[in-house]
Amino acid sequence: MNSTSKNVQSVEISGIRKFYNKVIQYPGAISLTLGQPDFNVPNKIKLAMVKAIEENKTTYTSTAGIIELREEISKYLRKLGINYTKDEICITMGGSEALMDVFAALINRGDKILIPNPAYPAYESCVKILGGNILNYDLKENFSIDFENLEKILEDEKPKAMVLSYPSNPTGAVLSREDNEKLLKLIKKNNLIVISDEIYASLCFEKEYYSPAQYDEIKDRIILVSGFSKMFSMTGLRIGYVCADKIFMNQIIKVHQYNSSCAPSISQWGACEGLKSCMKDVDYMCSKFMERRDYIYSKLKSLGFELNLPKGAFYVFPSIEKFNMKSDEFCERLLKEAGVAIVPGSAFGTKGEGHVRISYAYSMDELKSSMGKIESWIDSLK
Ligand code: PMP
């Protein structure tokens, strides 16, 4: 008899990881599966971490994280038009821990949590582990929110909280000004709590950045989750953060304490230096991602894929419907027959079916050679 948690049993290992792990069985295969930038951590961050080690800053920090980093985050967010004080910020072990802390602080058994479909798989898994009930809202063809569907769900189901995820993994869509304004009205009208995962905020290819956290009048209902894995290409250093009003933060910080005591001290000093002196590195990485985005978008178009131009993050989510294969079969065959690993859209929810996710957080050489292989493979299908 399996006496482990039924909630945990109901959750699967992420489909992204599953495919990533398969690649090693195919020597020479190229993987475009992970959301991990291929740049090195900016040098100043490395030096700040070495200095922190030499100065023996290797003890626990305060639970919420070092004040210096929280102050820098507060300043950085202000430039995006988002106002949280250092006391409304808690540093976590990546955005992953931040998400789990937030859901754990919010969810009573059976609470309805509204998440987009398709979406980053952690939202659904965290909510299930914690005994919440998932509701999905639809996205339109361009991956913006289908407000008609959303309003109906809000009215019929009265969910406790809603997850927003822009710039989006897996779709590459960003939040528009019009949709941000619509959200403001809906959040006010429905007294909704919003968990806004903005971990790709620094990778927005549009001039302006929009988030409901920019509206001070509803800021007490917005819980912002973010982090530095993508921004400073420091996925293994595990620094994320949560911003929230005191009412939420008082609970979130307890979960964070029992999860982790504090985020890794050395990495906190690294992220702090990053915010102080590495914004040029961030701009450079962003410009490189844009070049890759442009390449991959036009290449996929020329191969006959239907897709939206990604406006942020580093993923493209083309439709594969014309190939008459489920996304799992498409990706299995592409890996076996062409030696390229990408992620089936089904890994991101039922509405991800009919699509595949390609990460372009890989070098131009890898992108070019994998696109060549995809081209030959598609020709072989004809
Ligand atoms: N949110 C989204 C949308 C992500 O894509 C990721 C990582 N892939 C995370 C959160 C968590 O990232 P980390 O734990 O490395 O900060």
PDB file of C-alpha atoms in Angstrom, residues 14-248:
ATOM      1  CA  SER A  14       7.598  18.209 -14.821  1.00  0.00           C
ATOM      2  CA  GLY A  15       7.275  17.295 -18.510  1.00  0.00           C
ATOM      3  CA  ILE A  16      10.106  19.745 -19.205  1.00  0.00           C
ATOM      4  CA  ARG A  17      12.520  17.740 -17.070  1.00  0.00           C
ATOM      5  CA  LYS A  18      11.242  14.457 -18.500  1.00  0.00           C
ATOM      6  CA  PHE A  19      12.245  15.505 -21.986  1.00  0.00           C
ATOM      7  CA  TYR A  20      15.496  17.051 -20.866  1.00  0.00           C
ATOM      8  CA  ASN A  21      16.424  13.760 -19.199  1.00  0.00           C
ATOM      9  CA  LYS A  22      15.696  11.815 -22.388  1.00  0.00           C
ATOM     10  CA  VAL A  23      18.291  13.772 -24.358  1.00  0.00           C
ATOM     11  CA  ILE A  24      21.204  11.948 -22.744  1.00  0.00           C
ATOM     12  CA  GLN A  25      19.970   8.701 -24.276  1.00  0.00           C
ATOM     13  CA  TYR A  26      20.631  10.215 -27.715  1.00  0.00           C
ATOM     14  CA  PRO A  27      24.326  11.069 -28.021  1.00  0.00           C
ATOM     15  CA  GLY A  28      24.876  14.120 -30.195  1.00  0.00           C
ATOM     16  CA  ALA A  29      21.274  15.324 -29.821  1.00  0.00           C
ATOM     17  CA  ILE A  30      20.763  19.051 -29.301  1.00  0.00           C
ATOM     18  CA  SER A  31      18.528  20.110 -26.447  1.00  0.00           C
ATOM     19  CA  LEU A  32      16.367  23.206 -26.696  1.00  0.00           C
ATOM     20  CA  THR A  33      14.405  22.144 -23.640  1.00  0.00           C
ATOM     21  CA  LEU A  34      15.527  24.207 -20.671  1.00  0.00           C
ATOM     22  CA  GLY A  35      14.811  27.741 -19.567  1.00  0.00           C
ATOM     23  CA  GLN A  36      18.398  28.316 -18.643  1.00  0.00           C
ATOM     24  CA  PRO A  37      20.347  31.179 -20.268  1.00  0.00           C
ATOM     25  CA  ASP A  38      23.669  30.080 -21.760  1.00  0.00           C
ATOM     26  CA  PHE A  39      25.555  33.185 -20.537  1.00  0.00           C
ATOM     27  CA  ASN A  40      27.999  33.125 -17.674  1.00  0.00           C
ATOM     28  CA  VAL A  41      27.061  34.964 -14.499  1.00  0.00           C
ATOM     29  CA  PRO A  42      28.287  38.576 -14.862  1.00  0.00           C
ATOM     30  CA  ASN A  43      31.818  38.926 -13.525  1.00  0.00           C
ATOM     31  CA  LYS A  44      30.978  41.509 -10.883  1.00  0.00           C
ATOM     32  CA  ILE A  45      28.469  39.105  -9.369  1.00  0.00           C
ATOM     33  CA  LYS A  46      31.118  36.391  -9.222  1.00  0.00           C
ATOM     34  CA  LEU A  47      33.571  38.763  -7.545  1.00  0.00           C
ATOM     35  CA  ALA A  48      30.966  39.926  -5.029  1.00  0.00           C
ATOM     36  CA  MET A  49      30.318  36.309  -4.088  1.00  0.00           C
ATOM     37  CA  VAL A  50      34.032  35.547  -3.718  1.00  0.00           C
ATOM     38  CA  LYS A  51      34.357  38.635  -1.515  1.00  0.00           C
ATOM     39  CA  ALA A  52      31.377  37.522   0.578  1.00  0.00           C
ATOM     40  CA  ILE A  53      33.029  34.145   1.121  1.00  0.00           C
ATOM     41  CA  GLU A  54      36.343  35.762   2.049  1.00  0.00           C
ATOM     42  CA  GLU A  55      34.544  38.005   4.520  1.00  0.00           C
ATOM     43  CA  ASN A  56      32.859  34.935   6.003  1.00  0.00           C
ATOM     44  CA  LYS A  57      29.373  36.107   5.138  1.00  0.00           C
ATOM     45  CA  THR A  58      28.413  32.471   5.213  1.00  0.00           C
ATOM     46  CA  THR A  59      26.017  32.414   8.159  1.00  0.00           C
ATOM     47  CA  TYR A  60      22.221  32.513   8.126  1.00  0.00           C
ATOM     48  CA  THR A  61      20.872  35.887   7.110  1.00  0.00           C
ATOM     49  CA  SER A  62      17.650  37.328   8.510  1.00  0.00           C
ATOM     50  CA  THR A  63      14.667  35.260   7.371  1.00  0.00           C
ATOM     51  CA  ALA A  64      13.519  37.897   4.881  1.00  0.00           C
ATOM     52  CA  GLY A  65      17.031  38.268   3.484  1.00  0.00           C
ATOM     53  CA  ILE A  66      19.759  40.905   3.701  1.00  0.00           C
ATOM     54  CA  ILE A  67      18.449  44.466   3.891  1.00  0.00           C
ATOM     55  CA  GLU A  68      20.895  45.640   1.200  1.00  0.00           C
ATOM     56  CA  LEU A  69      19.361  43.280  -1.381  1.00  0.00           C
ATOM     57  CA  ARG A  70      15.796  44.073  -0.387  1.00  0.00           C
ATOM     58  CA  GLU A  71      16.566  47.783  -0.761  1.00  0.00           C
ATOM     59  CA  GLU A  72      18.082  47.227  -4.198  1.00  0.00           C
ATOM     60  CA  ILE A  73      15.037  45.197  -5.291  1.00  0.00           C
ATOM     61  CA  SER A  74      12.759  47.959  -4.043  1.00  0.00           C
ATOM     62  CA  LYS A  75      14.732  50.517  -6.126  1.00  0.00           C
ATOM     63  CA  TYR A  76      14.780  48.259  -9.199  1.00  0.00           C
ATOM     64  CA  LEU A  77      11.025  47.661  -9.052  1.00  0.00           C
ATOM     65  CA  ARG A  78      10.384  51.398  -8.688  1.00  0.00           C
ATOM     66  CA  LYS A  79      11.969  51.839 -12.130  1.00  0.00           C
ATOM     67  CA  LEU A  80       9.272  49.481 -13.464  1.00  0.00           C
ATOM     68  CA  GLY A  81       6.624  51.610 -11.735  1.00  0.00           C
ATOM     69  CA  ILE A  82       6.114  49.075  -8.927  1.00  0.00           C
ATOM     70  CA  ASN A  83       6.279  50.268  -5.318  1.00  0.00           C
ATOM     71  CA  TYR A  84       7.177  47.845  -2.566  1.00  0.00           C
ATOM     72  CA  THR A  85       9.283  48.835   0.458  1.00  0.00           C
ATOM     73  CA  LYS A  86      12.106  46.607   1.702  1.00  0.00           C
ATOM     74  CA  ASP A  87       9.763  45.374   4.466  1.00  0.00           C
ATOM     75  CA  GLU A  88       7.313  44.107   1.859  1.00  0.00           C
ATOM     76  CA  ILE A  89      10.005  41.962   0.211  1.00  0.00           C
ATOM     77  CA  CYS A  90      11.212  38.492   1.192  1.00  0.00           C
ATOM     78  CA  ILE A  91      14.190  36.806  -0.503  1.00  0.00           C
ATOM     79  CA  THR A  92      13.637  33.136  -1.308  1.00  0.00           C
ATOM     80  CA  MET A  93      15.466  30.157  -2.807  1.00  0.00           C
ATOM     81  CA  GLY A  94      14.503  30.995  -6.350  1.00  0.00           C
ATOM     82  CA  GLY A  95      11.097  31.873  -7.726  1.00  0.00           C
ATOM     83  CA  SER A  96      10.240  28.203  -7.177  1.00  0.00           C
ATOM     84  CA  GLU A  97      10.334  28.497  -3.410  1.00  0.00           C
ATOM     85  CA  ALA A  98       8.604  31.852  -3.624  1.00  0.00           C
ATOM     86  CA  LEU A  99       5.679  30.266  -5.479  1.00  0.00           C
ATOM     87  CA  MET A 100       5.334  27.401  -3.009  1.00  0.00           C
ATOM     88  CA  ASP A 101       5.524  29.810  -0.029  1.00  0.00           C
ATOM     89  CA  VAL A 102       2.845  32.049  -1.486  1.00  0.00           C
ATOM     90  CA  PHE A 103       0.460  29.208  -2.288  1.00  0.00           C
ATOM     91  CA  ALA A 104       1.048  27.608   1.117  1.00  0.00           C
ATOM     92  CA  ALA A 105       0.297  30.904   2.837  1.00  0.00           C
ATOM     93  CA  LEU A 106      -2.953  31.344   0.884  1.00  0.00           C
ATOM     94  CA  ILE A 107      -4.570  27.968   0.387  1.00  0.00           C
ATOM     95  CA  ASN A 108      -7.050  26.258   2.642  1.00  0.00           C
ATOM     96  CA  ARG A 109      -8.121  22.802   1.489  1.00  0.00           C
ATOM     97  CA  GLY A 110     -10.519  23.074  -1.428  1.00  0.00           C
ATOM     98  CA  ASP A 111      -9.809  26.738  -2.199  1.00  0.00           C
ATOM     99  CA  LYS A 112     -10.205  27.504  -5.874  1.00  0.00           C
ATOM    100  CA  ILE A 113      -7.107  28.891  -7.572  1.00  0.00           C
ATOM    101  CA  LEU A 114      -7.350  30.184 -11.095  1.00  0.00           C
ATOM    102  CA  ILE A 115      -4.376  29.548 -13.351  1.00  0.00           C
ATOM    103  CA  PRO A 116      -3.785  30.122 -17.055  1.00  0.00           C
ATOM    104  CA  ASN A 117      -3.810  27.210 -19.477  1.00  0.00           C
ATOM    105  CA  PRO A 118      -1.213  26.684 -20.923  1.00  0.00           C
ATOM    106  CA  ALA A 119       1.155  27.710 -18.123  1.00  0.00           C
ATOM    107  CA  TYR A 120       4.370  26.979 -16.283  1.00  0.00           C
ATOM    108  CA  PRO A 121       3.650  23.594 -14.627  1.00  0.00           C
ATOM    109  CA  ALA A 122       4.670  24.571 -11.097  1.00  0.00           C
ATOM    110  CA  TYR A 123       1.473  26.548 -10.450  1.00  0.00           C
ATOM    111  CA  GLU A 124      -0.794  23.551 -10.866  1.00  0.00           C
ATOM    112  CA  SER A 125       1.543  21.201  -9.018  1.00  0.00           C
ATOM    113  CA  CYS A 126       2.012  23.498  -6.004  1.00  0.00           C
ATOM    114  CA  VAL A 127      -1.731  24.058  -5.690  1.00  0.00           C
ATOM    115  CA  LYS A 128      -2.423  20.318  -5.922  1.00  0.00           C
ATOM    116  CA  ILE A 129       0.239  19.449  -3.347  1.00  0.00           C
ATOM    117  CA  LEU A 130      -1.374  21.931  -0.974  1.00  0.00           C
ATOM    118  CA  GLY A 131      -4.884  20.543  -1.483  1.00  0.00           C
ATOM    119  CA  GLY A 132      -6.283  23.463  -3.477  1.00  0.00           C
ATOM    120  CA  ASN A 133      -8.604  23.105  -6.465  1.00  0.00           C
ATOM    121  CA  ILE A 134      -7.437  24.180  -9.881  1.00  0.00           C
ATOM    122  CA  LEU A 135      -9.549  26.273 -12.187  1.00  0.00           C
ATOM    123  CA  ASN A 136      -8.180  27.211 -15.596  1.00  0.00           C
ATOM    124  CA  TYR A 137      -8.729  30.336 -17.631  1.00  0.00           C
ATOM    125  CA  ASP A 138      -8.287  30.372 -21.386  1.00  0.00           C
ATOM    126  CA  LEU A 139      -5.860  32.308 -23.488  1.00  0.00           C
ATOM    127  CA  LYS A 140      -6.649  33.622 -26.932  1.00  0.00           C
ATOM    128  CA  GLU A 141      -4.766  32.613 -30.043  1.00  0.00           C
ATOM    129  CA  ASN A 142      -2.178  35.307 -29.434  1.00  0.00           C
ATOM    130  CA  PHE A 143      -1.867  34.028 -25.823  1.00  0.00           C
ATOM    131  CA  SER A 144      -3.408  37.137 -24.280  1.00  0.00           C
ATOM    132  CA  ILE A 145      -6.152  36.642 -21.679  1.00  0.00           C
ATOM    133  CA  ASP A 146      -9.591  35.712 -22.964  1.00  0.00           C
ATOM    134  CA  PHE A 147     -11.473  38.211 -20.791  1.00  0.00           C
ATOM    135  CA  GLU A 148     -14.917  36.922 -21.699  1.00  0.00           C
ATOM    136  CA  ASN A 149     -13.968  33.492 -20.402  1.00  0.00           C
ATOM    137  CA  LEU A 150     -12.195  34.980 -17.364  1.00  0.00           C
ATOM    138  CA  GLU A 151     -15.157  37.153 -16.336  1.00  0.00           C
ATOM    139  CA  LYS A 152     -17.515  34.212 -16.568  1.00  0.00           C
ATOM    140  CA  ILE A 153     -15.295  32.031 -14.380  1.00  0.00           C
ATOM    141  CA  LEU A 154     -14.921  34.811 -11.828  1.00  0.00           C
ATOM    142  CA  GLU A 155     -18.678  35.217 -11.661  1.00  0.00           C
ATOM    143  CA  ASP A 156     -19.586  31.505 -11.620  1.00  0.00           C
ATOM    144  CA  GLU A 157     -16.795  30.078  -9.516  1.00  0.00           C
ATOM    145  CA  LYS A 158     -15.649  32.950  -7.284  1.00  0.00           C
ATOM    146  CA  PRO A 159     -12.030  31.751  -7.032  1.00  0.00           C
ATOM    147  CA  LYS A 160      -9.905  32.884  -4.128  1.00  0.00           C
ATOM    148  CA  ALA A 161      -6.863  33.831  -6.171  1.00  0.00           C
ATOM    149  CA  MET A 162      -5.636  34.061  -9.705  1.00  0.00           C
ATOM    150  CA  VAL A 163      -2.188  33.440 -11.142  1.00  0.00           C
ATOM    151  CA  LEU A 164      -0.909  35.808 -13.807  1.00  0.00           C
ATOM    152  CA  SER A 165       2.182  34.837 -15.731  1.00  0.00           C
ATOM    153  CA  TYR A 166       3.689  37.484 -18.002  1.00  0.00           C
ATOM    154  CA  PRO A 167       6.149  37.538 -19.745  1.00  0.00           C
ATOM    155  CA  SER A 168       5.051  33.979 -20.241  1.00  0.00           C
ATOM    156  CA  ASN A 169       6.703  30.631 -20.093  1.00  0.00           C
ATOM    157  CA  PRO A 170       5.831  28.802 -22.409  1.00  0.00           C
ATOM    158  CA  THR A 171       4.242  31.282 -24.839  1.00  0.00           C
ATOM    159  CA  GLY A 172       6.569  34.313 -24.844  1.00  0.00           C
ATOM    160  CA  ALA A 173       3.539  36.651 -24.600  1.00  0.00           C
ATOM    161  CA  VAL A 174       3.665  39.833 -22.483  1.00  0.00           C
ATOM    162  CA  LEU A 175       0.896  41.805 -20.775  1.00  0.00           C
ATOM    163  CA  SER A 176      -0.411  44.725 -22.852  1.00  0.00           C
ATOM    164  CA  ARG A 177      -1.473  48.104 -21.468  1.00  0.00           C
ATOM    165  CA  GLU A 178      -5.106  47.467 -22.421  1.00  0.00           C
ATOM    166  CA  ASP A 179      -5.161  44.076 -20.700  1.00  0.00           C
ATOM    167  CA  ASN A 180      -3.499  45.529 -17.617  1.00  0.00           C
ATOM    168  CA  GLU A 181      -6.279  48.131 -17.438  1.00  0.00           C
ATOM    169  CA  LYS A 182      -8.929  45.452 -17.846  1.00  0.00           C
ATOM    170  CA  LEU A 183      -7.303  43.451 -15.060  1.00  0.00           C
ATOM    171  CA  LEU A 184      -7.378  46.475 -12.756  1.00  0.00           C
ATOM    172  CA  LYS A 185     -11.154  46.710 -13.146  1.00  0.00           C
ATOM    173  CA  LEU A 186     -11.664  42.979 -12.644  1.00  0.00           C
ATOM    174  CA  ILE A 187      -9.414  42.734  -9.610  1.00  0.00           C
ATOM    175  CA  LYS A 188     -11.268  45.643  -7.970  1.00  0.00           C
ATOM    176  CA  LYS A 189     -14.712  44.360  -8.873  1.00  0.00           C
ATOM    177  CA  ASN A 190     -14.049  40.799  -7.685  1.00  0.00           C
ATOM    178  CA  ASN A 191     -11.787  41.648  -4.782  1.00  0.00           C
ATOM    179  CA  LEU A 192      -9.405  39.113  -6.243  1.00  0.00           C
ATOM    180  CA  ILE A 193      -5.988  38.157  -4.915  1.00  0.00           C
ATOM    181  CA  VAL A 194      -3.465  37.993  -7.759  1.00  0.00           C
ATOM    182  CA  ILE A 195      -0.192  36.088  -7.746  1.00  0.00           C
ATOM    183  CA  SER A 196       1.813  37.694 -10.512  1.00  0.00           C
ATOM    184  CA  ASP A 197       4.847  35.686 -11.605  1.00  0.00           C
ATOM    185  CA  GLU A 198       7.123  38.217 -13.299  1.00  0.00           C
ATOM    186  CA  ILE A 199      10.365  36.295 -13.286  1.00  0.00           C
ATOM    187  CA  TYR A 200      10.957  37.252 -16.952  1.00  0.00           C
ATOM    188  CA  ALA A 201      10.294  40.982 -16.432  1.00  0.00           C
ATOM    189  CA  SER A 202      13.882  41.856 -17.375  1.00  0.00           C
ATOM    190  CA  LEU A 203      13.397  39.986 -20.655  1.00  0.00           C
ATOM    191  CA  CYS A 204      10.595  42.060 -22.136  1.00  0.00           C
ATOM    192  CA  PHE A 205      11.314  43.070 -25.754  1.00  0.00           C
ATOM    193  CA  GLU A 206       8.677  45.802 -25.799  1.00  0.00           C
ATOM    194  CA  LYS A 207       9.426  49.421 -24.851  1.00  0.00           C
ATOM    195  CA  GLU A 208       6.973  49.551 -21.972  1.00  0.00           C
ATOM    196  CA  TYR A 209       6.438  47.014 -19.215  1.00  0.00           C
ATOM    197  CA  TYR A 210       2.997  46.400 -17.714  1.00  0.00           C
ATOM    198  CA  SER A 211       2.007  44.688 -14.475  1.00  0.00           C
ATOM    199  CA  PRO A 212      -1.043  45.026 -12.213  1.00  0.00           C
ATOM    200  CA  ALA A 213       1.423  45.638  -9.357  1.00  0.00           C
ATOM    201  CA  GLN A 214       1.937  49.093 -10.905  1.00  0.00           C
ATOM    202  CA  TYR A 215      -1.500  50.183  -9.638  1.00  0.00           C
ATOM    203  CA  ASP A 216      -1.042  51.385  -6.070  1.00  0.00           C
ATOM    204  CA  GLU A 217      -4.807  51.220  -5.476  1.00  0.00           C
ATOM    205  CA  ILE A 218      -4.825  47.402  -5.760  1.00  0.00           C
ATOM    206  CA  LYS A 219      -1.267  46.736  -4.671  1.00  0.00           C
ATOM    207  CA  ASP A 220      -2.509  45.231  -1.393  1.00  0.00           C
ATOM    208  CA  ARG A 221      -4.107  42.452  -3.445  1.00  0.00           C
ATOM    209  CA  ILE A 222      -1.127  41.699  -5.672  1.00  0.00           C
ATOM    210  CA  ILE A 223       1.555  39.235  -4.640  1.00  0.00           C
ATOM    211  CA  LEU A 224       4.537  39.632  -6.921  1.00  0.00           C
ATOM    212  CA  VAL A 225       6.900  36.689  -7.455  1.00  0.00           C
ATOM    213  CA  SER A 226      10.199  37.189  -9.224  1.00  0.00           C
ATOM    214  CA  GLY A 227      13.881  36.319  -9.095  1.00  0.00           C
ATOM    215  CA  PHE A 228      17.322  36.479 -10.636  1.00  0.00           C
ATOM    216  CA  SER A 229      17.739  33.059 -12.302  1.00  0.00           C
ATOM    217  CA  LYS A 230      16.907  34.502 -15.715  1.00  0.00           C
ATOM    218  CA  MET A 231      17.855  38.133 -15.190  1.00  0.00           C
ATOM    219  CA  PHE A 232      21.469  37.464 -14.195  1.00  0.00           C
ATOM    220  CA  SER A 233      21.740  33.994 -15.724  1.00  0.00           C
ATOM    221  CA  MET A 234      22.241  32.522 -12.253  1.00  0.00           C
ATOM    222  CA  THR A 235      19.811  29.601 -12.158  1.00  0.00           C
ATOM    223  CA  GLY A 236      21.983  27.512  -9.831  1.00  0.00           C
ATOM    224  CA  LEU A 237      22.512  30.286  -7.308  1.00  0.00           C
ATOM    225  CA  ARG A 238      18.855  30.109  -6.278  1.00  0.00           C
ATOM    226  CA  ILE A 239      17.685  33.631  -5.522  1.00  0.00           C
ATOM    227  CA  GLY A 240      14.091  34.713  -5.969  1.00  0.00           C
ATOM    228  CA  TYR A 241      11.765  37.002  -4.059  1.00  0.00           C
ATOM    229  CA  VAL A 242       8.179  37.726  -3.088  1.00  0.00           C
ATOM    230  CA  CYS A 243       6.678  41.182  -2.684  1.00  0.00           C
ATOM    231  CA  ALA A 244       3.420  41.524  -0.800  1.00  0.00           C
ATOM    232  CA  ASP A 245       1.421  43.616   1.584  1.00  0.00           C
ATOM    233  CA  LYS A 246       1.969  43.014   5.321  1.00  0.00           C
ATOM    234  CA  ILE A 247      -1.186  40.922   5.724  1.00  0.00           C
ATOM    235  CA  PHE A 248       0.149  38.379   3.223  1.00  0.00           C
TER     236      PHE A 248
END
